[in-house]
Amino acid sequence: MNGQRVLNHVPWTLADAVGRLRRRELSSVELTRAYLDRIDRFDGRLGAYVTRLDDDALAAADTADRALDAGGRGRLLGVPIAIKDIIATREANTWSNSEVDRPEWTARRDAQAVARLRSAGAVILGKLTTNEYALGGPDPGKRFPVPHNPWNVGRTAGGSSSGSAIAVAAGLCAGALGTDTGGSVRVPCAFNGVTGLLPTFGRVPADGVVPLAWSMDRVGPMARTAQDCAVLTDVLTAAPAGTERPSTYDLTGLRVGIVNATLATTDTDPAAVAAMDTAGAVLAGRGAQVSAVTLPRYDQTVAAAVLSLFGEAFDAHRDLLADHWGEYGRETRLALVRGAFVSAADYTRAQRVRALVQRELADVFARVDVLIMPTVTIGAPERAGLFESDVLRHVHTFYWNAVSNPVLAAPGGFTAERMPIGLQFVAAPFQDDLLLAVGQAFQSMSDHHLAVPAEVAV
Amino acid sequence: MNNDPTPAEQTTATHEVVLTLRRYRIAVPDAELSHVIAAHGFVRGLADLLAAVPDLALVGLGDELGDRRARAQGTA
């Protein structure tokens, strides 16, 4: 075990919270207060919350308690959840960590994903910090909190769903929503040692989410375990009531492809390689057939994703950039302006490449059921500007934003400096449930996801 | 082979950057112009990588949609 499994006063996992609330061993008001107390205690140093909704949350918790007393069985009834601050909520403004005035996003309404959480009985605890418009970096000169990695507050928490990963890792909520356009759920999951799902594109509505790149933006759950993410995914995808998931999953005959040969560089952290090898061995030990796989057109697909992202993001921001250049963070505006130089032919070529690769991946997934690959081949580095650092070449998330496949990000180990290392489990489009089941099986045989940073293990 | 841009090419790139920024009414302070020119080079590099992708003649979105419809109707 690489951390301590101690979180006073709050359940270990979201699934545990659901069970204890239903059994009335714990009230939602007690649970909500326990999270608020932990936020009081730790968040000043971690910077996860942009906006706290204490009064609204306690009122919602009281309502949930009465519903539970009456036999209510909403999937998340009384469970405190927090929301990345580019996803609209009715109680508070959506700032996107930006001082650029966008009145349409301060209009208070629920994004569809938030409405689904609320319909299932979730208690919304607050809004979580993000990179500016899910693209730039933390800016100490702005009025928003700068996120810190709970495993080492001098290291980056990753982005852009920084606050979501910190809040889950530090036990400041039972689960969180993030968004992912280039790795924004998966990279923070890797750097903070938590689990998250990039659902198949389109399965979770992005309505009410401040757009970054409309053809790639996805909303995803982030929590301690794959089982927790499954609970959240059922709510976010409006799975029919009564849908039950098996508590165990037979891996016999599961075809697992290990993708690593083309991703390692001379300065890849050995822990990333070990995590891949260990994951393959663990699954093979349960009957999976493991083989090596090379992804088609890796560099070209990443280029198609990045060109698409910048082209679409510039379209979303170009008028605001003209009028508010200086109000954007420096890193954000210099990233956004890249899209000005994406021509129609460039953008069209990128879409053709994406279509081609999606077709070629269908052949890959005819041979394997699940792929495993690293999320980032190093642990969280010291904080630096995303586009000014050398970190991006270690990040292996963009590929999957070019296509529509689901990806589960899960803890896979620790570096020698005790920073988390993350893995990606990937399946064919609409095989999200398979991924969650495989993730659950993997986590039943490993303990990386159980570790808690010493900073908050009280 | 030296792939560094010639002085003439550098001037052309700068010209293209300035015209593009004007087209979008974006005024970039002089102190940041070099970063924006670098951004232009970054995008051109990605575009060149994609321009080299072979086999695209075989990809037709219409064909793909047709395949999907046929499968949905059980005819393929």
Coordinates of C-alpha atoms in Angstrom, one line a residue:
Chain A
M1 CA 0.0 0.0 0.0
N2 CA 1.4 3.4 -1.0
G3 CA -0.9 5.6 1.1
Q4 CA -3.1 5.5 4.1
R5 CA -6.7 4.4 3.8
V6 CA -8.0 6.8 6.3
L7 CA -10.6 9.5 5.7
N8 CA -12.2 10.5 9.0
H9 CA -16.0 11.0 8.9
V10 CA -16.6 10.4 5.2
P11 CA -17.1 7.0 3.5
W12 CA -14.2 5.6 1.5
T13 CA -16.0 5.4 -1.8
L14 CA -19.1 6.9 -3.5
A15 CA -20.6 3.4 -3.6
D16 CA -20.1 3.0 0.1
A17 CA -21.7 6.4 0.7
V18 CA -24.8 5.3 -1.3
G19 CA -25.0 2.1 0.8
R20 CA -24.6 3.8 4.2
L21 CA -27.2 6.5 3.3
R22 CA -29.7 3.8 2.2
R23 CA -29.2 1.8 5.3
R24 CA -29.6 5.1 7.3
E25 CA -26.3 4.6 9.1
L26 CA -25.5 8.1 8.0
S27 CA -27.7 11.0 7.1
S28 CA -27.1 13.2 4.1
V29 CA -26.8 16.2 6.3
E30 CA -24.2 14.5 8.4
L31 CA -22.3 13.5 5.3
T32 CA -22.6 16.9 3.7
R33 CA -21.3 18.6 6.8
A34 CA -18.4 16.1 7.0
Y35 CA -17.3 17.1 3.5
L36 CA -17.8 20.8 4.2
D37 CA -15.6 20.4 7.3
R38 CA -12.9 18.7 5.3
I39 CA -13.1 21.5 2.7
D40 CA -12.7 24.0 5.6
R41 CA -9.7 22.1 6.8
F42 CA -7.8 21.3 3.6
D43 CA -9.0 23.4 0.6
G44 CA -7.2 26.5 1.6
R45 CA -4.0 24.7 0.8
L46 CA -5.3 22.6 -2.2
G47 CA -7.4 25.2 -4.1
A48 CA -10.0 22.8 -5.4
Y49 CA -13.2 24.8 -4.9
V50 CA -13.9 28.0 -6.8
T51 CA -17.4 28.4 -5.4
R52 CA -18.9 26.7 -2.3
L53 CA -22.6 26.1 -2.1
D54 CA -22.8 25.3 1.7
D55 CA -26.4 26.5 2.3
D56 CA -27.9 25.1 -0.8
A57 CA -26.1 21.8 -0.3
L58 CA -27.3 21.4 3.3
A59 CA -30.9 22.3 2.2
A60 CA -30.7 19.7 -0.5
A61 CA -29.2 17.2 1.9
D62 CA -32.1 17.7 4.3
T63 CA -34.6 17.1 1.5
A64 CA -32.7 14.0 0.6
D65 CA -32.9 12.7 4.2
R66 CA -36.6 13.1 4.2
A67 CA -36.8 11.2 0.9
L68 CA -34.6 8.5 2.2
D69 CA -36.7 8.2 5.4
A70 CA -39.7 7.7 3.1
G71 CA -38.0 4.9 1.2
G72 CA -36.6 7.0 -1.7
R73 CA -34.1 5.1 -3.8
G74 CA -32.6 7.6 -6.2
R75 CA -29.3 6.3 -7.4
L76 CA -27.4 9.3 -5.8
L77 CA -30.0 10.2 -3.2
G78 CA -28.2 12.4 -0.6
V79 CA -24.7 11.9 -2.1
P80 CA -22.5 15.1 -2.2
I81 CA -21.0 15.7 -5.7
A82 CA -19.0 18.7 -7.0
I83 CA -18.9 20.1 -10.5
K84 CA -16.1 21.5 -12.7
D85 CA -16.7 25.2 -13.1
I86 CA -17.2 25.1 -16.9
I87 CA -20.4 23.1 -16.3
A88 CA -23.5 25.3 -15.6
T89 CA -25.3 25.0 -12.3
R90 CA -28.4 26.9 -11.2
E91 CA -27.1 28.1 -7.9
A92 CA -23.9 29.8 -9.0
N93 CA -22.1 31.5 -11.9
T94 CA -19.9 29.5 -14.2
W95 CA -16.7 31.4 -14.3
S96 CA -14.5 29.0 -16.4
N97 CA -11.6 30.4 -14.4
S98 CA -11.8 33.5 -16.6
E99 CA -12.1 37.2 -16.1
V100 CA -13.4 37.6 -19.6
D101 CA -17.0 38.6 -19.2
R102 CA -19.4 36.1 -20.8
P103 CA -22.9 36.9 -19.5
E104 CA -24.5 33.9 -21.1
W105 CA -22.5 31.6 -18.8
T106 CA -23.4 33.5 -15.7
A107 CA -27.1 32.9 -16.4
R108 CA -28.1 30.4 -13.8
R109 CA -29.4 27.1 -15.1
D110 CA -28.4 23.5 -14.9
A111 CA -26.4 21.8 -17.6
Q112 CA -28.1 18.6 -18.6
A113 CA -25.5 16.4 -16.9
V114 CA -26.1 18.4 -13.6
A115 CA -29.8 18.1 -14.0
R116 CA -29.4 14.3 -14.3
L117 CA -27.3 14.2 -11.1
R118 CA -29.9 16.3 -9.3
S119 CA -32.8 14.1 -10.6
A120 CA -31.0 11.1 -9.1
G121 CA -30.9 12.9 -5.7
A122 CA -27.3 14.2 -5.7
V123 CA -26.4 17.1 -3.4
I124 CA -24.3 19.7 -5.3
L125 CA -21.5 20.8 -3.0
G126 CA -19.8 23.4 -5.2
K127 CA -17.9 24.3 -8.3
L128 CA -14.4 23.2 -8.9
T129 CA -11.4 24.9 -10.3
T130 CA -10.3 24.4 -13.9
N131 CA -7.8 25.9 -16.3
E132 CA -9.2 29.0 -18.0
Y133 CA -11.8 27.8 -20.5
A134 CA -10.5 24.3 -19.9
L135 CA -7.4 25.3 -21.9
G136 CA -5.0 27.7 -20.2
G137 CA -3.1 27.2 -17.0
P138 CA -3.5 28.3 -13.4
D139 CA -2.8 32.0 -13.1
P140 CA -1.8 33.3 -9.6
G141 CA -2.5 36.8 -10.9
K142 CA -6.2 36.0 -11.3
R143 CA -8.8 35.9 -8.5
F144 CA -9.3 32.1 -8.8
P145 CA -7.7 29.5 -6.6
V146 CA -4.5 27.9 -7.9
P147 CA -4.9 24.1 -7.7
H148 CA -2.2 22.1 -5.8
N149 CA -1.6 18.4 -6.1
P150 CA -2.5 16.7 -2.7
W151 CA 0.3 14.2 -3.2
N152 CA 2.8 17.0 -3.2
V153 CA 1.6 20.6 -3.2
G154 CA 4.6 21.7 -5.2
R155 CA 3.5 19.6 -8.1
T156 CA 0.9 20.2 -10.8
A157 CA -2.5 18.7 -10.4
G158 CA -2.8 18.5 -14.2
G159 CA -5.7 20.0 -16.1
S160 CA -8.1 21.1 -16.9
S161 CA -10.3 19.2 -14.5
S162 CA -7.8 20.0 -11.7
G163 CA -10.3 20.7 -9.0
S164 CA -12.4 17.6 -9.7
A165 CA -9.4 15.3 -9.3
I166 CA -8.0 17.1 -6.2
A167 CA -11.5 17.1 -4.5
V168 CA -11.9 13.3 -5.1
A169 CA -8.3 12.5 -4.1
A170 CA -8.5 14.6 -1.0
G171 CA -12.0 13.4 0.1
L172 CA -13.6 16.8 -0.4
C173 CA -16.6 15.2 -2.3
A174 CA -17.9 11.7 -3.0
G175 CA -17.5 12.2 -6.7
A176 CA -17.1 14.9 -9.3
L177 CA -17.9 15.9 -12.9
G178 CA -15.0 16.8 -15.2
T179 CA -14.8 17.4 -18.9
D180 CA -12.2 16.1 -21.4
T181 CA -11.3 17.5 -24.9
G182 CA -7.6 16.6 -25.0
G183 CA -7.1 14.7 -21.7
S184 CA -8.7 17.0 -19.1
V185 CA -10.4 14.1 -17.2
R186 CA -7.6 11.6 -17.6
V187 CA -4.5 13.6 -17.0
P188 CA -5.7 14.9 -13.6
C189 CA -6.8 11.4 -12.7
A190 CA -3.3 10.2 -13.5
F191 CA -1.5 12.9 -11.5
N192 CA -3.8 12.7 -8.5
G193 CA -4.4 9.0 -8.3
V194 CA -8.2 8.8 -9.0
T195 CA -10.5 7.1 -11.5
G196 CA -12.4 8.7 -14.3
L197 CA -14.4 7.8 -17.4
L198 CA -14.2 9.5 -20.8
P199 CA -17.6 8.2 -22.0
T200 CA -18.2 7.3 -25.7
F201 CA -18.7 10.7 -27.5
G202 CA -22.3 11.7 -27.3
R203 CA -23.4 9.4 -24.5
V204 CA -23.4 12.2 -21.9
P205 CA -24.9 15.4 -23.1
A206 CA -22.6 18.4 -23.2
D207 CA -25.5 20.9 -23.2
G208 CA -24.7 23.6 -20.7
V209 CA -21.0 23.1 -20.8
V210 CA -18.8 26.0 -21.9
P211 CA -17.5 24.8 -25.2
L212 CA -13.9 24.3 -26.0
A213 CA -14.1 22.1 -29.1
W214 CA -17.6 21.1 -30.1
S215 CA -16.7 17.9 -31.9
M216 CA -14.6 16.6 -29.0
D217 CA -15.9 18.0 -25.7
R218 CA -17.1 15.2 -23.4
V219 CA -18.4 15.3 -19.8
G220 CA -17.1 12.4 -17.6
P221 CA -17.4 11.2 -14.0
M222 CA -14.4 11.2 -11.6
A223 CA -14.3 9.3 -8.4
R224 CA -12.3 6.9 -6.2
T225 CA -13.1 3.7 -8.1
A226 CA -14.4 2.3 -11.3
Q227 CA -17.5 1.1 -9.4
D228 CA -18.1 4.7 -8.3
C229 CA -17.7 5.9 -11.9
A230 CA -20.2 3.2 -13.0
V231 CA -22.8 4.6 -10.5
L232 CA -22.3 8.1 -11.9
T233 CA -22.3 6.9 -15.5
D234 CA -25.7 5.2 -15.1
V235 CA -27.0 8.5 -13.9
L236 CA -25.3 10.6 -16.5
T237 CA -26.4 8.4 -19.4
A238 CA -29.9 8.1 -18.0
A239 CA -29.6 4.3 -17.9
P240 CA -33.0 2.7 -17.3
A241 CA -34.1 2.3 -13.7
G242 CA -33.3 -1.1 -12.3
T243 CA -30.2 -1.5 -14.4
E244 CA -27.9 -3.8 -12.4
R245 CA -24.2 -4.4 -12.9
P246 CA -22.6 -7.6 -11.9
S247 CA -20.5 -7.4 -8.7
T248 CA -17.7 -9.5 -10.3
Y249 CA -16.6 -9.8 -13.9
D250 CA -15.2 -13.0 -15.5
L251 CA -12.1 -12.1 -17.5
T252 CA -11.6 -15.5 -19.0
G253 CA -11.0 -15.1 -22.7
L254 CA -11.0 -11.3 -22.6
R255 CA -8.7 -10.1 -25.3
V256 CA -6.4 -7.4 -23.9
G257 CA -4.0 -5.4 -26.1
I258 CA -1.0 -3.7 -24.5
V259 CA 0.0 -0.5 -26.2
N260 CA 3.4 0.7 -25.1
A261 CA 6.1 0.1 -27.6
T262 CA 5.7 3.3 -29.5
L263 CA 5.0 5.5 -26.5
A264 CA 8.0 5.0 -24.3
T265 CA 10.9 7.5 -24.6
T266 CA 14.3 7.5 -23.0
D267 CA 13.0 9.6 -20.1
T268 CA 9.8 7.6 -19.5
D269 CA 9.5 7.0 -15.8
P270 CA 10.1 3.3 -15.1
A271 CA 7.0 3.2 -13.0
A272 CA 4.9 3.9 -16.1
V273 CA 6.4 0.9 -17.9
A274 CA 6.0 -1.3 -14.7
A275 CA 2.4 -0.2 -14.4
M276 CA 1.6 -1.4 -17.9
D277 CA 3.4 -4.7 -17.3
T278 CA 1.7 -5.3 -14.0
A279 CA -1.7 -4.5 -15.4
G280 CA -1.3 -7.0 -18.2
A281 CA 0.0 -9.6 -15.8
V282 CA -2.9 -9.0 -13.3
L283 CA -5.5 -9.4 -16.1
A284 CA -3.7 -12.4 -17.6
G285 CA -3.8 -14.0 -14.1
R286 CA -7.6 -13.9 -14.3
G287 CA -7.7 -15.5 -17.6
A288 CA -7.4 -12.6 -20.1
Q289 CA -5.4 -13.2 -23.3
V290 CA -2.8 -10.4 -23.5
S291 CA -1.0 -9.4 -26.7
A292 CA 0.9 -6.3 -27.9
V293 CA -0.9 -3.8 -30.1
T294 CA 0.3 -0.8 -32.2
L295 CA -2.2 2.0 -32.6
P296 CA -2.7 3.1 -36.2
R297 CA -1.3 6.5 -37.2
Y298 CA -0.5 7.6 -33.7
D299 CA 1.3 10.9 -34.5
Q300 CA -1.1 11.9 -37.3
T301 CA -4.1 11.2 -35.2
V302 CA -2.8 13.3 -32.4
A303 CA -2.1 16.1 -34.9
A304 CA -5.7 15.8 -36.2
A305 CA -7.0 16.1 -32.6
V306 CA -4.9 19.1 -31.8
L307 CA -5.7 20.9 -35.1
S308 CA -9.4 20.2 -34.6
L309 CA -9.2 21.4 -31.0
F310 CA -7.5 24.7 -31.8
G311 CA -9.6 25.4 -34.9
E312 CA -12.8 24.8 -33.0
A313 CA -11.7 26.7 -29.8
F314 CA -10.7 29.7 -31.9
D315 CA -14.1 29.7 -33.5
A316 CA -15.7 29.7 -30.1
H317 CA -13.5 32.6 -28.8
R318 CA -12.5 34.7 -31.8
D319 CA -14.9 37.7 -31.2
L320 CA -14.0 37.7 -27.5
L321 CA -10.3 37.6 -28.3
A322 CA -10.7 40.6 -30.5
D323 CA -12.4 42.6 -27.7
H324 CA -10.8 41.2 -24.6
W325 CA -7.3 40.0 -25.5
G326 CA -5.7 41.3 -22.4
E327 CA -8.3 39.9 -20.1
Y328 CA -7.5 36.3 -21.0
G329 CA -4.7 34.7 -19.2
R330 CA -1.5 34.9 -21.3
E331 CA -1.2 31.1 -21.7
T332 CA -4.9 30.9 -22.7
R333 CA -4.8 33.6 -25.4
L334 CA -1.6 32.4 -26.9
A335 CA -3.1 28.9 -27.1
L336 CA -6.4 30.1 -28.5
V337 CA -4.8 32.2 -31.2
R338 CA -3.2 29.1 -32.7
G339 CA -6.6 28.3 -34.2
A340 CA -6.5 31.5 -36.3
F341 CA -3.9 29.8 -38.5
V342 CA -5.9 26.6 -39.1
S343 CA -7.1 26.9 -42.7
A344 CA -10.3 25.3 -44.0
A345 CA -8.2 22.8 -45.8
D346 CA -6.3 21.9 -42.7
Y347 CA -9.4 21.5 -40.7
T348 CA -11.0 19.4 -43.4
R349 CA -8.0 17.2 -43.6
A350 CA -8.0 16.7 -39.9
Q351 CA -11.6 15.5 -40.0
R352 CA -10.8 13.0 -42.9
V353 CA -8.0 11.6 -40.8
R354 CA -10.2 11.2 -37.8
A355 CA -12.8 9.3 -40.0
L356 CA -10.0 7.1 -41.4
V357 CA -8.6 6.3 -38.0
Q358 CA -12.0 5.5 -36.6
R359 CA -12.4 3.0 -39.3
E360 CA -8.9 1.5 -38.8
L361 CA -9.6 1.3 -35.1
A362 CA -12.7 -0.8 -35.8
D363 CA -10.3 -3.4 -37.2
V364 CA -8.1 -3.2 -34.0
F365 CA -11.2 -3.8 -31.8
A366 CA -12.2 -6.7 -33.9
R367 CA -9.0 -8.4 -32.6
V368 CA -9.0 -7.1 -29.0
D369 CA -11.7 -6.2 -26.5
V370 CA -9.7 -3.7 -24.4
L371 CA -6.5 -1.8 -24.9
I372 CA -4.2 -0.7 -22.0
M373 CA -1.8 2.2 -22.4
P374 CA -0.2 4.9 -20.1
T375 CA -2.0 8.1 -19.5
V376 CA 1.1 10.1 -18.9
T377 CA 4.5 8.5 -18.8
I378 CA 5.8 10.5 -15.9
G379 CA 4.4 11.5 -12.5
A380 CA 3.1 15.0 -11.9
P381 CA 5.9 17.4 -12.5
E382 CA 6.5 20.8 -10.8
R383 CA 4.0 23.4 -12.0
A384 CA 4.8 25.1 -15.2
G385 CA 2.9 26.6 -18.1
L386 CA 1.3 23.8 -20.1
F387 CA 2.6 25.0 -23.4
E388 CA 5.9 26.2 -22.1
S389 CA 6.8 23.0 -20.5
D390 CA 8.2 19.7 -21.7
V391 CA 5.3 17.7 -20.2
L392 CA 3.0 17.4 -23.3
R393 CA 5.3 14.9 -25.0
H394 CA 4.6 12.5 -22.1
V395 CA 0.9 12.9 -22.4
H396 CA -0.9 10.2 -24.3
T397 CA -4.5 11.2 -24.2
F398 CA -5.1 13.3 -27.4
Y399 CA -5.3 10.3 -29.6
W400 CA -8.7 9.2 -28.1
N401 CA -10.2 12.7 -28.5
A402 CA -9.8 12.4 -32.2
V403 CA -12.2 9.5 -32.2
S404 CA -15.2 8.5 -30.2
N405 CA -14.0 5.5 -28.1
P406 CA -14.6 5.4 -24.3
V407 CA -11.6 5.5 -22.1
L408 CA -11.3 4.6 -18.4
A409 CA -8.5 6.3 -16.5
A410 CA -7.4 4.5 -13.4
P411 CA -4.4 4.5 -11.0
G412 CA -1.7 2.1 -12.0
G413 CA 1.1 2.6 -9.6
F414 CA 3.5 5.1 -8.1
T415 CA 6.8 6.7 -9.0
A416 CA 9.9 6.4 -6.8
E417 CA 8.9 9.9 -5.5
R418 CA 5.5 8.5 -4.5
M419 CA 3.5 10.4 -7.2
P420 CA 0.6 8.5 -8.8
I421 CA 1.0 6.9 -12.3
G422 CA -2.1 6.4 -14.4
L423 CA -3.4 3.9 -17.0
Q424 CA -5.9 4.2 -19.7
F425 CA -8.3 1.3 -20.5
V426 CA -9.9 1.8 -24.0
A427 CA -12.7 -0.1 -25.7
A428 CA -14.7 0.1 -28.9
P429 CA -17.4 2.8 -29.1
F430 CA -20.4 2.2 -26.8
Q431 CA -18.5 -0.5 -24.8
D432 CA -18.3 1.8 -21.7
D433 CA -19.9 -0.8 -19.5
L434 CA -17.3 -3.4 -20.5
L435 CA -14.6 -0.9 -19.6
L436 CA -16.1 -0.1 -16.2
A437 CA -16.4 -3.9 -15.5
V438 CA -12.8 -4.5 -16.5
G439 CA -11.7 -1.5 -14.4
Q440 CA -13.7 -2.9 -11.4
A441 CA -12.1 -6.3 -11.9
F442 CA -8.6 -4.7 -12.1
Q443 CA -9.2 -2.7 -9.0
S444 CA -10.4 -5.8 -7.1
M445 CA -6.9 -7.2 -7.7
S446 CA -4.8 -4.0 -7.1
D447 CA -4.6 -1.3 -4.4
H448 CA -3.3 1.8 -6.1
H449 CA -6.7 3.4 -6.1
L450 CA -7.0 2.9 -2.3
A451 CA -4.1 5.2 -1.5
V452 CA -4.8 8.6 0.1
P453 CA -2.3 11.4 0.1
A454 CA -0.7 11.9 3.6
E455 CA -1.5 15.5 3.3
V456 CA -5.3 14.8 3.8
A457 CA -5.2 11.3 5.4
V458 CA -6.8 12.5 8.7
Chain B
M1 CA 18.9 19.2 -45.3
N2 CA 18.4 22.4 -43.5
N3 CA 14.7 23.0 -42.8
D4 CA 15.1 26.4 -41.1
P5 CA 13.1 29.1 -42.8
T6 CA 15.0 31.5 -45.0
P7 CA 14.8 35.2 -44.2
A8 CA 12.3 35.6 -47.0
E9 CA 10.2 32.8 -45.7
Q10 CA 10.3 34.3 -42.2
T11 CA 9.1 37.6 -43.6
T12 CA 6.3 35.9 -45.4
A13 CA 5.2 34.0 -42.3
T14 CA 5.2 37.2 -40.3
H15 CA 3.2 38.9 -43.0
E16 CA 0.7 36.1 -43.0
V17 CA 0.3 36.2 -39.2
V18 CA -0.3 40.0 -39.2
L19 CA -2.9 39.7 -42.0
T20 CA -4.7 36.9 -40.2
L21 CA -4.8 38.8 -36.9
R22 CA -6.2 41.8 -38.8
R23 CA -8.9 39.7 -40.4
Y24 CA -10.1 38.7 -37.0
R25 CA -9.6 42.2 -35.5
I26 CA -7.1 40.9 -33.0
A27 CA -4.5 43.4 -31.8
V28 CA -1.5 41.6 -30.3
P29 CA 1.0 43.7 -28.3
D30 CA 4.4 43.7 -29.9
A31 CA 5.8 41.9 -26.9
E32 CA 3.7 38.9 -27.7
L33 CA 4.0 38.9 -31.5
S34 CA 6.9 36.5 -31.5
H35 CA 4.8 34.0 -29.6
V36 CA 2.0 34.3 -32.1
I37 CA 4.4 33.8 -35.0
A38 CA 5.6 30.7 -33.2
A39 CA 2.0 29.6 -32.9
H40 CA 1.6 29.9 -36.6
G41 CA 4.7 27.7 -37.1
F42 CA 3.3 25.1 -34.7
V43 CA 0.0 24.9 -36.7
R44 CA 1.8 24.7 -40.0
G45 CA 3.9 21.8 -38.6
L46 CA 0.8 19.9 -37.7
A47 CA -0.9 20.7 -41.0
D48 CA 2.2 19.4 -42.9
L49 CA 2.1 16.2 -40.9
L50 CA -1.6 15.7 -41.9
A51 CA -0.9 16.6 -45.5
A52 CA 1.4 13.6 -45.7
V53 CA -1.3 11.1 -44.7
P54 CA -1.7 8.6 -47.5
D55 CA -4.8 6.5 -48.3
L56 CA -7.3 9.3 -47.9
A57 CA -8.5 8.8 -51.4
L58 CA -10.1 5.6 -50.0
V59 CA -12.0 7.4 -47.3
G60 CA -15.4 8.7 -48.2
L61 CA -17.7 9.8 -45.4
G62 CA -20.7 9.0 -47.6
D63 CA -19.5 5.4 -48.0
E64 CA -19.2 5.2 -44.3
L65 CA -22.7 6.5 -43.6
G66 CA -24.0 4.2 -46.3
D67 CA -22.3 1.3 -44.5
R68 CA -23.9 2.2 -41.2
R69 CA -27.4 2.6 -42.7
A70 CA -27.0 -0.8 -44.5
R71 CA -25.9 -2.4 -41.3
A72 CA -28.8 -0.8 -39.4
Q73 CA -31.2 -2.2 -42.0
G74 CA -29.6 -5.6 -41.9
T75 CA -28.6 -5.5 -45.5
A76 CA -24.8 -5.5 -45.0

